[in-house]
């Protein structure tokens, strides 16, 4: 089946650091990838839609300058949390579409000290 | 904002019992999907039911969809301890809208199956 790899799985860093998370579709090409954020015991909240070769589309309330998305190839999208602060600590999950359904990565737990 | 509402929020049962989770949504959909999430992990797709389908089976899973009531249910029969996880419904909007292709997730049901 379709596999999506997300890296790193866990990051701990100091406040003010920028953190990059990678999302790769391993065995298929994905023109569209999605980035979600999930707080403990809560549901997934869509942050943005990443489109290969064009600018990402951000959901309302998500700061595009804070969460930089780059989708440079059909198999890789990156999310960079710039100048991260403790309130950015969360579980970030990506997904990629190859028709239906979406295929999800294993998530990245980000902890900002 | 999350469109889907799920109930119950938490369900605790014994191994061998059936588990039923419900999901309601507010707008017209193209399809509805159920996902499973083990603690601290990503989502695993379980089953997709299209808006013109009423029932679908996959192994021990049975999903129903009632578009008139805008609701769906997931039934897991003969549950096992390994079924312990969070279960989410997600709706995919109708084609042509700006939200097409974006999944909207319900709040989820935390299922605990005791051995």
Short mmCIF file of C-alpha atoms in Angstrom, two decimals:
data_model
loop_
_atom_site.label_atom_id
_atom_site.label_comp_id
_atom_site.label_asym_id
_atom_site.label_seq_id
_atom_site.Cartn_x
_atom_site.Cartn_y
_atom_site.Cartn_z
CA UNK A 1 0.00 0.00 0.00
CA UNK A 2 0.90 3.67 -0.22
CA UNK A 3 3.44 4.73 2.38
CA UNK A 4 4.08 8.19 3.77
CA UNK A 5 7.21 8.78 5.80
CA UNK A 6 7.50 11.67 8.22
CA UNK A 7 10.75 12.78 9.82
CA UNK A 8 11.74 13.42 12.51
CA UNK A 9 9.31 11.58 14.77
CA UNK A 10 10.28 13.59 17.83
CA UNK A 11 11.97 16.95 18.31
CA UNK A 12 12.90 18.82 21.46
CA UNK A 13 14.44 22.23 21.03
CA UNK A 14 14.88 25.61 22.65
CA UNK A 15 12.52 28.50 22.21
CA UNK A 16 13.43 30.62 19.20
CA UNK A 17 14.71 27.72 17.14
CA UNK A 18 13.30 26.93 13.71
CA UNK A 19 12.32 23.33 13.13
CA UNK A 20 11.85 21.57 9.80
CA UNK A 21 9.61 18.53 9.40
CA UNK A 22 9.72 16.41 6.25
CA UNK A 23 6.89 14.45 4.69
CA UNK A 24 7.71 12.00 1.92
CA UNK A 25 5.51 9.78 -0.19
CA UNK A 26 7.69 6.72 -0.65
CA UNK A 27 6.02 4.76 -3.42
CA UNK A 28 3.78 7.23 -5.17
CA UNK A 29 3.76 10.79 -6.41
CA UNK A 30 1.56 13.22 -4.54
CA UNK A 31 0.63 16.52 -6.10
CA UNK A 32 -1.17 17.43 -2.91
CA UNK A 33 -0.08 16.96 0.68
CA UNK A 34 -1.76 18.17 3.84
CA UNK A 35 -0.39 19.31 7.18
CA UNK A 36 -2.38 18.82 10.37
CA UNK A 37 -1.87 19.77 13.99
CA UNK A 38 -3.20 17.74 16.88
CA UNK A 39 -3.31 18.68 20.56
CA UNK A 40 -3.48 15.96 23.22
CA UNK A 41 -6.76 14.06 23.25
CA UNK A 42 -8.12 16.24 20.48
CA UNK A 43 -8.88 15.81 16.82
CA UNK A 44 -6.77 16.77 13.82
CA UNK A 45 -6.91 20.37 12.67
CA UNK A 46 -5.98 21.06 9.06
CA UNK A 47 -3.30 23.73 8.88
CA UNK A 48 -2.56 23.93 5.19
CA UNK A 49 -2.71 22.24 1.82
CA UNK A 50 0.65 21.84 0.12
CA UNK A 51 0.60 21.87 -3.66
CA UNK A 52 3.61 20.78 -5.70
CA UNK A 53 5.12 23.69 -7.58
CA UNK A 54 2.87 26.35 -6.12
CA UNK A 55 2.19 28.20 -2.91
CA UNK A 56 0.54 26.41 -0.05
CA UNK A 57 -3.04 27.22 0.90
CA UNK A 58 -3.41 27.99 4.58
CA UNK A 59 -6.52 27.53 6.68
CA UNK A 60 -8.01 30.49 8.46
CA UNK A 61 -6.11 31.44 11.58
CA UNK A 62 -2.87 29.70 10.57
CA UNK A 63 0.08 32.09 10.22
CA UNK A 64 1.82 31.40 6.94
CA UNK A 65 4.95 33.25 8.03
CA UNK A 66 5.10 31.09 11.14
CA UNK A 67 4.51 27.77 9.40
CA UNK A 68 6.45 27.76 6.14
CA UNK A 69 5.52 25.03 3.69
CA UNK A 70 7.55 23.99 0.69
CA UNK A 71 6.47 21.31 -1.77
CA UNK A 72 9.42 21.21 -4.11
CA UNK A 73 8.86 17.78 -5.59
CA UNK A 74 6.08 15.27 -6.11
CA UNK A 75 7.35 13.20 -3.20
CA UNK A 76 8.43 15.75 -0.61
CA UNK A 77 6.74 18.49 1.37
CA UNK A 78 8.37 20.27 4.29
CA UNK A 79 6.87 22.24 7.16
CA UNK A 80 9.17 24.68 8.94
CA UNK A 81 8.06 26.07 12.26
CA UNK A 82 9.93 29.35 12.46
CA UNK A 83 11.09 30.86 15.74
CA UNK A 84 9.24 28.19 17.66
CA UNK A 85 7.82 28.95 21.10
CA UNK A 86 6.34 26.68 23.77
CA UNK A 87 2.80 27.27 22.46
CA UNK A 88 3.89 25.66 19.17
CA UNK A 89 4.47 22.39 20.99
CA UNK A 90 2.12 19.88 19.44
CA UNK A 91 1.82 16.76 17.31
CA UNK A 92 2.14 17.55 13.60
CA UNK A 93 0.91 15.03 11.02
CA UNK A 94 1.16 15.10 7.26
CA UNK A 95 -0.83 13.22 4.68
CA UNK A 96 -0.60 12.70 0.94
CA UNK A 97 -3.28 12.00 -1.60
CA UNK A 98 -3.23 9.42 -4.32
CA UNK A 99 -6.88 9.50 -5.23
CA UNK A 100 -8.69 8.24 -2.15
CA UNK A 101 -8.03 7.84 0.70
CA UNK A 102 -5.37 10.08 2.17
CA UNK A 103 -2.29 8.33 3.52
CA UNK A 104 -0.84 9.63 6.76
CA UNK A 105 2.65 9.85 8.14
CA UNK A 106 3.39 8.72 11.67
CA UNK A 107 3.52 12.27 12.98
CA UNK A 108 6.15 14.47 14.62
CA UNK A 109 5.98 15.35 18.26
CA UNK A 110 7.42 18.82 18.72
CA UNK A 111 8.36 20.02 22.19
CA UNK A 112 9.65 23.55 22.62
CA UNK A 113 11.38 24.30 25.90
CA UNK B 1 -13.42 24.16 12.81
CA UNK B 2 -14.26 20.49 13.03
CA UNK B 3 -17.52 19.58 11.40
CA UNK B 4 -17.97 16.12 12.73
CA UNK B 5 -19.25 15.22 16.10
CA UNK B 6 -18.64 11.76 17.43
CA UNK B 7 -20.14 9.89 20.27
CA UNK B 8 -19.35 8.49 22.61
CA UNK B 9 -16.17 10.41 23.39
CA UNK B 10 -14.88 7.36 25.21
CA UNK B 11 -15.96 3.73 25.17
CA UNK B 12 -14.71 0.98 27.42
CA UNK B 13 -15.67 -2.63 26.71
CA UNK B 14 -14.54 -6.19 27.31
CA UNK B 15 -12.84 -8.32 24.70
CA UNK B 16 -15.37 -10.11 22.54
CA UNK B 17 -18.02 -7.42 22.84
CA UNK B 18 -19.08 -5.21 19.95
CA UNK B 19 -18.16 -1.53 19.83
CA UNK B 20 -20.34 1.06 18.10
CA UNK B 21 -19.22 4.60 17.41
CA UNK B 22 -21.34 7.31 15.83
CA UNK B 23 -20.47 10.35 13.76
CA UNK B 24 -22.59 13.28 12.65
CA UNK B 25 -21.75 15.97 10.13
CA UNK B 26 -23.32 19.17 8.87
CA UNK B 27 -22.75 19.68 5.15
CA UNK B 28 -23.14 17.62 1.99
CA UNK B 29 -20.35 15.14 1.45
CA UNK B 30 -18.69 13.15 -1.32
CA UNK B 31 -17.65 10.39 1.02
CA UNK B 32 -17.05 9.64 4.67
CA UNK B 33 -13.99 7.85 5.97
CA UNK B 34 -13.07 6.19 9.23
CA UNK B 35 -9.54 6.24 10.58
CA UNK B 36 -7.82 4.67 13.54
CA UNK B 37 -5.02 6.25 15.56
CA UNK B 38 -2.90 4.43 18.09
CA UNK B 39 -1.52 6.63 20.84
CA UNK B 40 1.20 8.96 19.52
CA UNK B 41 1.02 7.61 16.00
CA UNK B 42 -0.36 8.62 12.64
CA UNK B 43 -3.73 7.67 11.22
CA UNK B 44 -4.54 4.40 9.56
CA UNK B 45 -7.37 4.34 7.02
CA UNK B 46 -10.04 1.78 7.86
CA UNK B 47 -12.89 2.20 5.43
CA UNK B 48 -14.42 4.68 3.00
CA UNK B 49 -18.13 4.89 2.24
CA UNK B 50 -19.42 7.00 -0.61
CA UNK B 51 -22.44 9.25 -0.35
CA UNK B 52 -24.52 6.90 -2.52
CA UNK B 53 -23.73 3.87 -0.35
CA UNK B 54 -25.63 2.92 2.79
CA UNK B 55 -23.53 0.14 4.26
CA UNK B 56 -20.07 -1.27 3.85
CA UNK B 57 -18.17 -4.15 5.42
CA UNK B 58 -14.50 -4.87 5.84
CA UNK B 59 -13.56 -7.83 8.01
CA UNK B 60 -14.89 -7.12 11.51
CA UNK B 61 -15.84 -3.58 10.56
CA UNK B 62 -19.28 -2.47 9.46
CA UNK B 63 -19.99 1.12 8.48
CA UNK B 64 -23.37 2.65 7.80
CA UNK B 65 -24.17 6.01 6.29
CA UNK B 66 -27.46 7.89 6.48
CA UNK B 67 -27.18 11.02 4.38
CA UNK B 68 -30.70 12.15 5.29
CA UNK B 69 -29.64 12.31 8.94
CA UNK B 70 -26.06 13.26 8.09
CA UNK B 71 -24.73 10.51 10.29
CA UNK B 72 -22.56 7.42 10.14
CA UNK B 73 -21.73 4.59 12.48
CA UNK B 74 -18.75 2.29 12.83
CA UNK B 75 -19.31 -1.14 14.34
CA UNK B 76 -16.40 -3.30 15.39
CA UNK B 77 -17.53 -6.83 16.10
CA UNK B 78 -15.86 -9.31 18.43
CA UNK B 79 -13.45 -6.67 19.70
CA UNK B 80 -9.90 -7.46 20.71
CA UNK B 81 -7.50 -5.74 23.08
CA UNK B 82 -5.49 -4.72 19.99
CA UNK B 83 -8.47 -2.65 18.82
CA UNK B 84 -7.73 -0.19 21.63
CA UNK B 85 -7.16 3.15 19.88
CA UNK B 86 -8.83 6.42 18.94
CA UNK B 87 -11.25 6.29 16.03
CA UNK B 88 -12.05 9.29 13.86
CA UNK B 89 -14.57 9.89 11.15
CA UNK B 90 -13.64 12.32 8.40
CA UNK B 91 -15.77 13.82 5.68
CA UNK B 92 -14.72 14.76 2.17
CA UNK B 93 -16.80 17.49 0.59
CA UNK B 94 -18.54 17.37 -2.75
CA UNK B 95 -16.42 18.12 -5.84
CA UNK B 96 -16.31 21.66 -7.13
CA UNK B 97 -16.09 23.46 -3.83
CA UNK B 98 -12.98 25.04 -2.39
CA UNK B 99 -12.95 22.45 0.36
CA UNK B 100 -12.97 19.47 -2.00
CA UNK B 101 -10.23 17.01 -1.13
CA UNK B 102 -9.78 18.39 2.37
CA UNK B 103 -10.86 16.07 5.14
CA UNK B 104 -12.79 17.42 8.10
CA UNK B 105 -12.33 15.26 11.15
CA UNK B 106 -14.71 14.47 13.95
CA UNK B 107 -13.66 14.78 17.56
CA UNK B 108 -12.95 11.08 17.85
CA UNK B 109 -13.88 8.20 20.12
CA UNK B 110 -11.32 6.69 22.45
CA UNK B 111 -11.96 2.95 22.53
CA UNK B 112 -10.50 0.80 25.28
CA UNK B 113 -10.91 -2.97 25.01
CA UNK B 114 -10.08 -4.83 28.20
CA UNK B 115 -8.64 -8.35 27.88
#
